[in-house]
Amino acid sequence: MAPAKRRNVSLAKTAEKSVKKAKIDLNAKVEIILESRKNANDVFDVLEALESEKEKDVGSAVNACSKLFCTLLEKKELFLGKLPEEEEAVSGESSAEEKYQMFMRHRYNSCVELLLEHLRHDLHGVQENALCCLMKFAAAEGKHPLEDLDWTEHYSFPRELLQSVVDRLLSKTTDNSLLISRFQEFLEMDDVRYYVMSSIRENVGKVMDKNKGALLPIFQNNVFTLMSNISIPSQESELTNFMVQQEDKHEDWKAAKLNEHKRVFERMWLGFLKYKLPSNMYKKILVILHDSILPHMSKPTLMIDFLTAAYEVGGAISLLALNGLFVLIHQHNLDYPDFYKKLYNLLEPSVFHVKYRARFFHLANLFLSSSHLPVYLVAAFAKRLARLALTAPPTALLIVLPFIYNLIRRHPSCRVLIHKPTTEGEVLEDPYLMDEEDPVQCRALESSLWEIKTLQKHYHPDVAKTAMAINTPLSGKEDDIDEVLEITTHELMERDLKKSQIKNIALEFEIATELLKGGGNVLGQHFCLD
């Protein structure tokens, strides 16, 4: 065994030396290329190493390419303007200087293409190295543009290179979530973020139109992952982190204006949402919509169509759409016809079991907080919740009962649901129509909240105690339902177990001081006999 172990160690050392040697060779070649133009052909060795199948070799080649071409860009030794075909460049009448610049520009383009291909590599380490190198090239191109323009009249930014990177990130066949999370670092730069948003919009339109709007789950998930990582500053003074500075005309640059960021952000999201989405994508978008999307749009009301369509879907998606609608209704004066009718129909047994139950009841509480709502509408909500409470789990009942009490407190006219007079011999049949979709026609005001009386005999003591509150006049102060919105069955059980612990009972007693003394003590007599 010992010789084999030594052999393995020897092989490992040899491999490590070969990697170091390759790295040294590449660095040496870069130095030689930069030192003299006679060695320009050595660039092919660097590019060949970039196509290696070994991760460490590729990593060394990426670093070498980064150093080589960033230096050439800085020295302005790459051809500027429209690049001629390579054969034309060699056989043309250009000077030796121009031929060298054209040659190196072609090699730079080849390097960029290889790096873009590496964004699809199987190994994440290679993908990450390629991405970082491409963004270094983008920064270098921003400072030393390859376009032959009058930069006093134009703004310098490597849009084509950034568009190519975005196109590779938004793959149709590979989930790039991990690589996109690495790209998030570059989105912190304001100009990069601005042009990435434009690139996303262009890419989505091109890909989805080509596929005639058909579902592309992997592509759409990559798009959502990239877009959800984009956040817009709240004030223009926060736009200070730029990859490329425009010097004197910086203030007039669109990428330096908050309104332009909002406009591009809005067009990006609207361009994505106008196509058919996978059902799980609706939930992901609606969860972040009110916090991460609507506040950054220049015209949030443009999201009405999307939110209305989502609200009509039903189930959990409708519950989540409430958040966005709440923002538009309360902050942007959206007039949504039959909103309360739709909200009323969302009250189904499943609402107590969905993941977003807490959010739904929080929003429903806000929507029903107005004292100007008609009595029949509030009564309909109270009665429907009471009927659903008969089959609800204890955790839901601890939300529903205080919710109903708060409705009655806000609308004293609904107290008739508690104190419903009856005559002797009257047939006790509930006139409430549970299957009626219109709260106006459900006859809730003709009914009573007998369901709460029934819950006073509930098996869970907390529920029974809460239901008992209806036996006495309700106080003017509303119950804070936020305290119980997030309660889980596990937490409820833990709380009950703690209550059931046997406590020490305080007893008042006299200490027996004469127990073993005196002949009259029976126990003492036994001791004497022994």
Short mmCIF file of N, CA, C and O in Angstrom, two decimals, residues 141-197:
data_model
loop_
_atom_site.label_atom_id
_atom_site.label_comp_id
_atom_site.label_asym_id
_atom_site.label_seq_id
_atom_site.Cartn_x
_atom_site.Cartn_y
_atom_site.Cartn_z
N GLU A 141 -14.19 48.54 -22.50
CA GLU A 141 -14.77 49.11 -23.73
C GLU A 141 -15.49 50.42 -23.42
O GLU A 141 -15.53 51.32 -24.27
N GLY A 142 -16.08 50.51 -22.24
CA GLY A 142 -16.75 51.75 -21.87
C GLY A 142 -15.78 52.91 -21.77
O GLY A 142 -16.10 54.04 -22.18
N LYS A 143 -14.60 52.64 -21.24
CA LYS A 143 -13.60 53.70 -21.09
C LYS A 143 -12.86 53.95 -22.41
O LYS A 143 -12.42 55.07 -22.68
N HIS A 144 -12.70 52.87 -23.21
CA HIS A 144 -11.95 52.98 -24.47
C HIS A 144 -12.81 52.36 -25.58
O HIS A 144 -12.57 51.21 -25.98
N PRO A 145 -13.80 53.09 -26.07
CA PRO A 145 -14.76 52.54 -27.04
C PRO A 145 -14.09 52.04 -28.32
O PRO A 145 -13.09 52.59 -28.77
N LEU A 146 -14.68 51.00 -28.89
CA LEU A 146 -14.18 50.43 -30.14
C LEU A 146 -14.91 51.01 -31.35
O LEU A 146 -14.60 50.65 -32.48
N GLU A 147 -15.88 51.88 -31.10
CA GLU A 147 -16.60 52.51 -32.20
C GLU A 147 -15.91 53.84 -32.54
O GLU A 147 -15.50 54.58 -31.65
N ASP A 148 -15.83 54.12 -33.81
CA ASP A 148 -15.17 55.33 -34.27
C ASP A 148 -16.21 56.45 -34.42
O ASP A 148 -16.74 56.69 -35.50
N LEU A 149 -16.55 57.10 -33.29
CA LEU A 149 -17.57 58.13 -33.28
C LEU A 149 -17.04 59.39 -32.61
O LEU A 149 -16.03 59.36 -31.90
N ASP A 150 -17.76 60.46 -32.78
CA ASP A 150 -17.43 61.71 -32.09
C ASP A 150 -18.08 61.64 -30.71
O ASP A 150 -19.29 61.85 -30.56
N TRP A 151 -17.28 61.34 -29.70
CA TRP A 151 -17.84 61.09 -28.36
C TRP A 151 -18.28 62.35 -27.64
O TRP A 151 -18.81 62.29 -26.55
N THR A 152 -18.05 63.51 -28.25
CA THR A 152 -18.60 64.74 -27.68
C THR A 152 -20.10 64.83 -27.98
O THR A 152 -20.83 65.58 -27.34
N GLU A 153 -20.56 64.03 -28.99
CA GLU A 153 -21.96 64.06 -29.37
C GLU A 153 -22.70 62.78 -28.98
O GLU A 153 -23.92 62.71 -29.06
N HIS A 154 -21.96 61.74 -28.59
CA HIS A 154 -22.58 60.45 -28.26
C HIS A 154 -22.17 60.01 -26.86
O HIS A 154 -21.20 60.50 -26.29
N TYR A 155 -22.96 59.04 -26.34
CA TYR A 155 -22.66 58.47 -25.02
C TYR A 155 -22.00 57.11 -25.21
O TYR A 155 -22.46 56.28 -26.00
N SER A 156 -20.92 56.90 -24.49
CA SER A 156 -20.14 55.67 -24.64
C SER A 156 -20.63 54.60 -23.68
O SER A 156 -20.62 54.81 -22.46
N PHE A 157 -21.06 53.47 -24.23
CA PHE A 157 -21.40 52.31 -23.40
C PHE A 157 -21.41 51.07 -24.28
O PHE A 157 -21.94 51.09 -25.40
N PRO A 158 -20.81 49.96 -23.80
CA PRO A 158 -20.71 48.73 -24.61
C PRO A 158 -22.04 47.97 -24.65
O PRO A 158 -22.17 46.88 -24.10
N ARG A 159 -23.03 48.51 -25.34
CA ARG A 159 -24.36 47.91 -25.35
C ARG A 159 -24.38 46.54 -26.03
O ARG A 159 -25.07 45.62 -25.56
N GLU A 160 -23.66 46.40 -27.14
CA GLU A 160 -23.68 45.13 -27.87
C GLU A 160 -23.12 43.99 -27.02
O GLU A 160 -23.68 42.89 -26.99
N LEU A 161 -22.02 44.25 -26.35
CA LEU A 161 -21.42 43.21 -25.50
C LEU A 161 -22.36 42.85 -24.35
O LEU A 161 -22.55 41.66 -24.05
N LEU A 162 -22.97 43.85 -23.72
CA LEU A 162 -23.88 43.59 -22.62
C LEU A 162 -25.12 42.84 -23.12
O LEU A 162 -25.62 41.93 -22.43
N GLN A 163 -25.61 43.19 -24.29
CA GLN A 163 -26.76 42.48 -24.87
C GLN A 163 -26.43 41.01 -25.09
O GLN A 163 -27.25 40.13 -24.81
N SER A 164 -25.21 40.74 -25.56
CA SER A 164 -24.79 39.35 -25.78
C SER A 164 -24.73 38.57 -24.47
O SER A 164 -25.13 37.40 -24.42
N VAL A 165 -24.25 39.21 -23.42
CA VAL A 165 -24.20 38.55 -22.11
C VAL A 165 -25.60 38.23 -21.61
O VAL A 165 -25.89 37.11 -21.15
N VAL A 166 -26.51 39.21 -21.72
CA VAL A 166 -27.90 39.00 -21.28
C VAL A 166 -28.56 37.90 -22.09
O VAL A 166 -29.28 37.04 -21.53
N ASP A 167 -28.31 37.86 -23.39
CA ASP A 167 -28.89 36.81 -24.24
C ASP A 167 -28.46 35.42 -23.78
O ASP A 167 -29.25 34.47 -23.81
N ARG A 168 -27.19 35.30 -23.36
CA ARG A 168 -26.71 33.98 -22.89
C ARG A 168 -27.28 33.64 -21.51
O ARG A 168 -27.56 32.47 -21.23
N LEU A 169 -27.44 34.63 -20.67
CA LEU A 169 -28.02 34.38 -19.33
C LEU A 169 -29.46 33.90 -19.44
O LEU A 169 -29.90 33.05 -18.66
N LEU A 170 -30.19 34.44 -20.42
CA LEU A 170 -31.60 34.07 -20.60
C LEU A 170 -31.71 32.87 -21.54
O LEU A 170 -32.30 32.94 -22.61
N SER A 171 -31.17 31.77 -21.09
CA SER A 171 -31.16 30.54 -21.90
C SER A 171 -32.57 29.93 -21.97
O SER A 171 -33.36 30.04 -21.03
N LYS A 172 -32.88 29.26 -23.08
CA LYS A 172 -34.16 28.60 -23.24
C LYS A 172 -34.11 27.14 -22.78
O LYS A 172 -35.14 26.49 -22.64
N THR A 173 -32.89 26.64 -22.55
CA THR A 173 -32.75 25.21 -22.24
C THR A 173 -32.09 24.92 -20.89
O THR A 173 -32.18 23.81 -20.39
N THR A 174 -31.43 25.92 -20.30
CA THR A 174 -30.68 25.70 -19.06
C THR A 174 -31.12 26.68 -17.97
O THR A 174 -31.25 27.88 -18.24
N ASP A 175 -31.35 26.16 -16.79
CA ASP A 175 -31.68 27.03 -15.65
C ASP A 175 -30.41 27.73 -15.19
O ASP A 175 -29.49 27.11 -14.66
N ASN A 176 -30.36 29.05 -15.37
CA ASN A 176 -29.16 29.83 -15.03
C ASN A 176 -29.30 30.62 -13.73
O ASN A 176 -28.65 31.65 -13.56
N SER A 177 -30.14 30.15 -12.81
CA SER A 177 -30.39 30.89 -11.57
C SER A 177 -29.11 31.19 -10.80
O SER A 177 -28.92 32.30 -10.29
N LEU A 178 -28.21 30.20 -10.74
CA LEU A 178 -26.97 30.38 -9.98
C LEU A 178 -26.08 31.43 -10.62
O LEU A 178 -25.52 32.30 -9.94
N LEU A 179 -25.95 31.38 -11.94
CA LEU A 179 -25.10 32.35 -12.65
C LEU A 179 -25.72 33.75 -12.58
O LEU A 179 -25.00 34.75 -12.44
N ILE A 180 -27.04 33.83 -12.67
CA ILE A 180 -27.72 35.12 -12.59
C ILE A 180 -27.53 35.75 -11.21
O ILE A 180 -27.38 36.97 -11.08
N SER A 181 -27.53 34.91 -10.18
CA SER A 181 -27.29 35.45 -8.83
C SER A 181 -25.88 36.04 -8.72
O SER A 181 -25.65 37.01 -8.00
N ARG A 182 -24.93 35.47 -9.47
CA ARG A 182 -23.56 36.03 -9.51
C ARG A 182 -23.54 37.34 -10.29
O ARG A 182 -22.80 38.26 -9.95
N PHE A 183 -24.39 37.43 -11.29
CA PHE A 183 -24.47 38.64 -12.11
C PHE A 183 -25.09 39.81 -11.34
O PHE A 183 -24.92 40.98 -11.72
N GLN A 184 -25.79 39.50 -10.26
CA GLN A 184 -26.47 40.55 -9.48
C GLN A 184 -25.49 41.62 -8.99
O GLN A 184 -25.85 42.78 -8.83
N GLU A 185 -24.25 41.23 -8.75
CA GLU A 185 -23.23 42.18 -8.30
C GLU A 185 -23.08 43.33 -9.29
O GLU A 185 -22.92 44.49 -8.89
N PHE A 186 -23.17 43.03 -10.57
CA PHE A 186 -22.99 44.06 -11.59
C PHE A 186 -24.22 44.94 -11.75
O PHE A 186 -24.13 46.07 -12.23
N LEU A 187 -25.38 44.42 -11.32
CA LEU A 187 -26.62 45.20 -11.41
C LEU A 187 -26.65 46.34 -10.40
O LEU A 187 -27.53 47.20 -10.45
N GLU A 188 -25.71 46.34 -9.47
CA GLU A 188 -25.63 47.45 -8.51
C GLU A 188 -25.09 48.72 -9.17
O GLU A 188 -25.23 49.81 -8.63
N MET A 189 -24.46 48.56 -10.35
CA MET A 189 -24.00 49.72 -11.09
C MET A 189 -25.16 50.28 -11.91
O MET A 189 -25.82 49.54 -12.66
N ASP A 190 -25.42 51.57 -11.75
CA ASP A 190 -26.65 52.16 -12.29
C ASP A 190 -26.74 52.10 -13.81
O ASP A 190 -27.81 51.81 -14.36
N ASP A 191 -25.62 52.36 -14.49
CA ASP A 191 -25.68 52.31 -15.96
C ASP A 191 -25.82 50.88 -16.47
O ASP A 191 -26.55 50.63 -17.44
N VAL A 192 -25.15 49.94 -15.82
CA VAL A 192 -25.30 48.52 -16.21
C VAL A 192 -26.76 48.10 -16.03
O VAL A 192 -27.35 47.47 -16.92
N ARG A 193 -27.35 48.45 -14.90
CA ARG A 193 -28.74 48.09 -14.63
C ARG A 193 -29.68 48.68 -15.71
O ARG A 193 -30.58 48.01 -16.20
N TYR A 194 -29.44 49.93 -16.06
CA TYR A 194 -30.29 50.61 -17.05
C TYR A 194 -30.26 49.88 -18.39
O TYR A 194 -31.31 49.59 -18.98
N TYR A 195 -29.05 49.55 -18.88
CA TYR A 195 -28.94 48.90 -20.19
C TYR A 195 -29.31 47.42 -20.14
O TYR A 195 -29.75 46.86 -21.15
N VAL A 196 -29.16 46.79 -18.98
CA VAL A 196 -29.62 45.40 -18.83
C VAL A 196 -31.14 45.35 -18.97
O VAL A 196 -31.69 44.44 -19.62
N MET A 197 -31.84 46.30 -18.36
CA MET A 197 -33.30 46.33 -18.47
C MET A 197 -33.75 46.47 -19.93
O MET A 197 -34.68 45.80 -20.38
#
